[in-house]
Amino acid sequence: METLHLDLPSLQDDTLLPRVLLHGVVSSGNLEVLVEPGRDAARCIFEVQTAAHGFAEVWQAVLTDFAARHPVGGLSFSIHDAGATPAVVSLRLDQAFQSLRGS
Amino acid sequence: MNASQPRRVWNHEAQRRQVRLLRGMPFARDKEVAPGNVVSLLEALLEPGDRVCLEGNNQKQADFLSESLAACSPQRVHDLHLVQSVLALPSHMELFERGIARRLDFSFAGPQAHRLARLVQSRSIEIGAIHTYLELFGRYFIDLTPQVCLIAAQAADAEGNLYLGPNTEDTPVIVEATAFKSGIVIAQVNERMACLPRVDIPAGWVDFFVVAPTPNHIEPLFTRDPRHITEIQVLMAMMAIKGIYAEYGVERLNHGIGFDTAAIELLLPTYGESLGLKGKVARHWALNPHPTLIPAIEAGFVERVHSFGSEVGMEAYVAARPDVFFTGADGSMRSNRAFCQTAGLYACDMFIGSTLQMDLAGNSSTATLGRITGFGGAPNMGSDARGRRHASAAWLKAGRERSGDGTLVRGQKLVVQTVETWREPNHPTFVERLDAWQLMEDMGMDLPPIMIYGDDVSHVVTEEGIANLLLCRSPEERAQAIRGVAGYTPVGRARDRAVVENLRDRGVIRRPSDLGIDVRDATRDLLAARSIKDLVRASGGLYQPPKQFRNW
Amino acid sequence: MSIGKTALLDRLFPSGHKVTEVGQVLCGWGETPAGRVHVIGTTEHAAIDSCIALALSAAVLQAVAEDGTDHRPIVFIADTQGQALSRREELLGLNGYFAHLARCVNLARGAGHRLVTLIDGEAVSGGFLAFGLLADAIVALPGAEVRVMDLRAMARITRIPYERLTALARSSPVFAPGADNYWRMGGIHALWTETEDWAAQLLALLQGGGEDERARLGAERGGRKLAASVAQEVLHAHG
Amino acid sequence: MMSTALQSYREATARQRVQGLLDAGSFTEWLGPARRITSPHLAALDAPVSFDDGVVVGQGHLAAQAVVVIAQEGLFNGGAVGEVHGAKIRGALLRAARDRPQAVLLCVDSGGVRLHEANAGLIAISEIMRALFAVQSAGIPVIALVGGTCGAFGGMGIVARLCNAIIISEEGRLGLSGPEVIETVKGVEEFDSRDRALVWRITGGKIRRTLGEATVLVDDDMAAFRSAAAAEMFGDRPHLERWGLSPDSLHGLQAAQRQLAARAALDGSIRDGQQVWNQLGLGEEVALMSPAEFNLCLEARKP
């Protein structure tokens, strides 16, 4: 397993539901993401444990875009990845974010 | 006329044919050959260097005749030149490994792709060329006419008339070329019938037939279990339907074989219906009877389907829907690969399919290193028919987009590639250089095995968006349009963001949000069937899936 | 009956025993200083099918029924290579036969029978789960093999290299075959050695409660550190 | 967005099943994912871990009645039972025995023991069996729901059969040894695991219902599972008392012994569910019957 840690700037949305949320499943080509409150309202923390080695740059790009796309400041996303493609990673993160919105 | 010159013989081939038939007669009773005599028959008939067509496509296979040919003595039968659609069976490869055959002209080698590559590298096989189906069929009448063909039929009667059943496939074109050029036609049949439901090949064109010990194998290649369709594929299907089918009003089309297009088929009666598209798109098809098309047929989307071959389990359903499918007077389907390929090339406004790799020119390939897969029919469907003359709304719109402000002299077929940006973590779909180039070098080919040429491709659909290549005005712009939908692949990350945003402003690139698609709606709940069982239910119990697809 | 099993019974019950073998199923009694005990078990590495499972459950029900209010201990002799692998057995619902057997064993415990398992030979996965592993006290005799799956098969299925598994198995008791591994995890209460007085040791085991203490034992012995604490946490979690 | 389909139970995750089965907003999880009690044994083998180790446990309400719910995640390592996973299930059962909810819902979706921690898993399943007995002794029924991708196999196949009732979908499977294992050891002639129709005729919901192991056959639909579970809790008490809950359990088990013996005495040539159906006068039309039709058909054939 490879571990990655990212701390990225992002806007904050006060209306998000303050709760812990687990989305997705650790299975081949898929991942789970645990969303929790972070420390800094202007930053979003990502902890990634992945079975696919050597993709740090891709993760950086995917997560940077995600943090720019949605106001996820003040949140922490912990990911257990079992070889999801970037498309699946983005989709799961977007779904997790939408769930925080309560819709 | 100079009497001293020898008289030229004009029926040399017919005389040779008679000699061969005489050699074969001891092994037959009238035209029927006992299974145990087939090897002797072939050894008696065949001559070294003969061009032989061993029927088999990606569906039905003349498997008993193939095994019999492979069991012939290489002392008696050798150096054959095989001219056939598909290399699929282990016995096909044994022919070369045992020296019975030496030269090969073919189209597709899916399951034997790896073994074929090894034979090429060890120089145990000479490849003339790898064709598309239509090319190969064309050459049957020009310079690759078989001297002997070994075909598969459903049934024969006492005279040797043949009934081909729903899987007509390549048989008519093979027999036509062979029988009318003094060749020998040998058929394996599944059964003898006193009275055939219909005559597909008249006895006068058939020289021998054998009732095979087991029915010919048919692979259910076009059955896609909806269980395996992912949310990403649903999203891409939504984009294709809204951004291409609806936009161009695509009424006549062909689909590839993969899960991406199966998703589209299953979204037509749900998402397509909600967009009000029934009766406006996807009405006429050149397509095998895909089980995943059942809900769209039942919903009244699909009006007509002509097929290359049939599909195992779809027989009763097809027979019960004669308004949709082409069926004989007996009620069963009549397919025909040559005609359906022609229809796909000339009479359809769109081809949409998937691929394994695409480069920045839009060239795509399913070749991977160490495997020679060949082409099959996709390049016939997935190419603009420049000889086409009749107009349709979709064809004209695409033509206008390509020509810009120029005067329109011809339209343009829509050739759509729908791919996820990554197949799996180590396999990006978008690459700077196709593996096909390496394969060309390794195998000593004249050209890289490119499935769909980039200049034929009109649209690329990925989970990131749709790139409309018709609107690109330079190779550089085209490359950026492809990068702009290539996601996080190295190719995609090397995009010029400013250029890509400009392309998006111009509508060359469209994201899901640009199309008014909410990514959250892309769930499997949108599929009209989520399992094989749902398909059976949708068919009113008429579809009878093969046992490996059932979970009840 | 095999010589090995006869010798085992002689050694456990020097004052006498009467155990018959029918189709790899042992059934009878043994005499101890504390009185007569039931003996029920399997032999010759039985692959447990519905027939064997039914014979075992019948023997347990018989013991419960015949004892009335005097609930004598039951000594299980476990020697099984696991469940029978067959299409017919699956069709019959072999898991249901095992469940029924387990229920019968639990009935005996509830009725007041002390349950002791002696592993003599093999104890493998499903066959072991069905009865032996449900006892109040479980003992591995010398040479007993206890496992779910051997490491080569495990390597094939998990696609983890065999060498890596063998290396890790030297320090971790959690996946590799071995009675001592099960002892460290609390799944086996005692490992008897060849030289000990088995009759006396058995006699000692015939006393005791029916609580499931295995998770606590596993924690104490250091082989299974989480089972007890996690279950306790669930038991006391807020909500 | 229009959607005509039902919410598939099979395609739902364990968490979605819990949400779908229980009254909205009533669920409280014990040792939730934020606690990060993951498997150290998977980590030691460099295999991916999950925040909840593949099982969700907690309490909530079903039709306003208190229940303890346990849901295995079949997509994570085949729902297999490891040390933490097993201990969570055992803890939830012990808690049910203590807190006395109306019922325990056990959503089984598991191939059995997790090989990466096989010894811990095997012992854990034995502990789960004993904890389950404790729940039943306290008079609380345990209802198994089987309809996930992994079915209920191995030790969890035994555990499912210890429950007071089994609700199964046609797609659900219940057995001991998976067909692949039998094929590997005994050969393809014994069991062709790729013949999926055969696999389901041996282990699938319809044959398990026919043999009386499953109490109800339902559609692969969340609402159908939910209402069947509620019916088990409120409705027809007799079959809850059939196993174990009755104080007169020696008699109950003797009766069960006779039933199972009668089944084992079936004609030795019977190795296919279709043969069982043929004996009931049912032909191959069984395959396409809806669960409702099938349940009616079986009722009509009851002796």
PDB file of C-alpha atoms in Angstrom, chain B residues 225-227 238 269-271 273-274 521 524-528 530-531 533 536-537 541-543 547-552, chain D residues 1-8 10-11 170-171 192 194-198 200-201 206 219-220 286-291:
ATOM      1  CA  ASP B 225     -24.946  -8.768 -18.544  1.00  0.00           C
ATOM      2  CA  PRO B 226     -26.344  -5.409 -17.386  1.00  0.00           C
ATOM      3  CA  ARG B 227     -25.006  -6.184 -13.894  1.00  0.00           C
ATOM      4  CA  MET B 238     -26.414   9.959 -20.984  1.00  0.00           C
ATOM      5  CA  PRO B 269     -36.364   3.645 -22.929  1.00  0.00           C
ATOM      6  CA  THR B 270     -35.696   5.565 -19.695  1.00  0.00           C
ATOM      7  CA  TYR B 271     -33.460   8.579 -20.201  1.00  0.00           C
ATOM      8  CA  GLU B 273     -37.831   8.620 -23.369  1.00  0.00           C
ATOM      9  CA  SER B 274     -37.610  11.404 -20.775  1.00  0.00           C
ATOM     10  CA  ASP B 521     -28.405  11.376 -11.882  1.00  0.00           C
ATOM     11  CA  ARG B 524     -27.708   2.285 -12.371  1.00  0.00           C
ATOM     12  CA  ASP B 525     -31.331   2.938 -11.426  1.00  0.00           C
ATOM     13  CA  LEU B 526     -31.591   4.561 -14.851  1.00  0.00           C
ATOM     14  CA  LEU B 527     -30.996   1.272 -16.669  1.00  0.00           C
ATOM     15  CA  ALA B 528     -34.150  -0.214 -18.151  1.00  0.00           C
ATOM     16  CA  ARG B 530     -30.160  -4.193 -14.405  1.00  0.00           C
ATOM     17  CA  SER B 531     -29.825  -7.912 -14.809  1.00  0.00           C
ATOM     18  CA  LYS B 533     -33.415 -11.614 -15.568  1.00  0.00           C
ATOM     19  CA  VAL B 536     -36.011 -11.985 -19.791  1.00  0.00           C
ATOM     20  CA  ARG B 537     -38.940 -10.285 -18.094  1.00  0.00           C
ATOM     21  CA  GLY B 541     -40.115 -14.789 -21.268  1.00  0.00           C
ATOM     22  CA  LEU B 542     -39.150 -15.111 -24.934  1.00  0.00           C
ATOM     23  CA  TYR B 543     -35.455 -14.457 -24.404  1.00  0.00           C
ATOM     24  CA  LYS B 547     -26.932 -20.995 -18.760  1.00  0.00           C
ATOM     25  CA  GLN B 548     -23.716 -19.132 -17.973  1.00  0.00           C
ATOM     26  CA  PHE B 549     -25.676 -15.878 -17.864  1.00  0.00           C
ATOM     27  CA  ARG B 550     -28.444 -17.014 -15.550  1.00  0.00           C
ATOM     28  CA  ASN B 551     -28.668 -16.703 -11.812  1.00  0.00           C
ATOM     29  CA  TRP B 552     -31.919 -18.444 -11.214  1.00  0.00           C
TER      30      TRP B 552
ATOM     31  CA  MET D   1     -35.152  11.746 -13.154  1.00  0.00           C
ATOM     32  CA  MET D   2     -37.512   8.971 -14.122  1.00  0.00           C
ATOM     33  CA  SER D   3     -36.768   5.512 -12.927  1.00  0.00           C
ATOM     34  CA  THR D   4     -39.123   2.607 -13.039  1.00  0.00           C
ATOM     35  CA  ALA D   5     -36.819   0.188 -11.248  1.00  0.00           C
ATOM     36  CA  LEU D   6     -37.082  -0.942  -7.652  1.00  0.00           C
ATOM     37  CA  GLN D   7     -34.208  -0.329  -5.256  1.00  0.00           C
ATOM     38  CA  SER D   8     -32.134  -3.448  -5.637  1.00  0.00           C
ATOM     39  CA  ARG D  10     -28.351  -6.959  -4.118  1.00  0.00           C
ATOM     40  CA  GLU D  11     -26.757  -3.844  -5.532  1.00  0.00           C
ATOM     41  CA  GLU D 170     -34.139 -15.397  -5.867  1.00  0.00           C
ATOM     42  CA  GLU D 171     -30.638 -14.046  -6.443  1.00  0.00           C
ATOM     43  CA  ASP D 192     -19.537 -26.825 -13.065  1.00  0.00           C
ATOM     44  CA  ARG D 194     -19.546 -21.565 -14.557  1.00  0.00           C
ATOM     45  CA  ASP D 195     -22.978 -23.032 -15.199  1.00  0.00           C
ATOM     46  CA  ARG D 196     -24.660 -20.285 -13.271  1.00  0.00           C
ATOM     47  CA  ALA D 197     -28.154 -21.639 -13.787  1.00  0.00           C
ATOM     48  CA  LEU D 198     -27.011 -24.895 -12.154  1.00  0.00           C
ATOM     49  CA  TRP D 200     -28.595 -21.283  -8.577  1.00  0.00           C
ATOM     50  CA  ARG D 201     -30.600 -24.481  -8.861  1.00  0.00           C
ATOM     51  CA  LYS D 206     -35.876 -20.730  -4.973  1.00  0.00           C
ATOM     52  CA  ASP D 219     -38.038  -9.882  -4.976  1.00  0.00           C
ATOM     53  CA  ASP D 220     -34.618  -8.323  -5.137  1.00  0.00           C
ATOM     54  CA  VAL D 286     -40.043 -22.613 -12.143  1.00  0.00           C
ATOM     55  CA  ALA D 287     -37.061 -20.687 -13.471  1.00  0.00           C
ATOM     56  CA  LEU D 288     -39.113 -17.770 -14.676  1.00  0.00           C
ATOM     57  CA  MET D 289     -41.733 -17.575 -11.958  1.00  0.00           C
ATOM     58  CA  SER D 290     -41.754 -14.381  -9.934  1.00  0.00           C
ATOM     59  CA  PRO D 291     -41.223 -14.838  -6.193  1.00  0.00           C
TER      60      PRO D 291
END
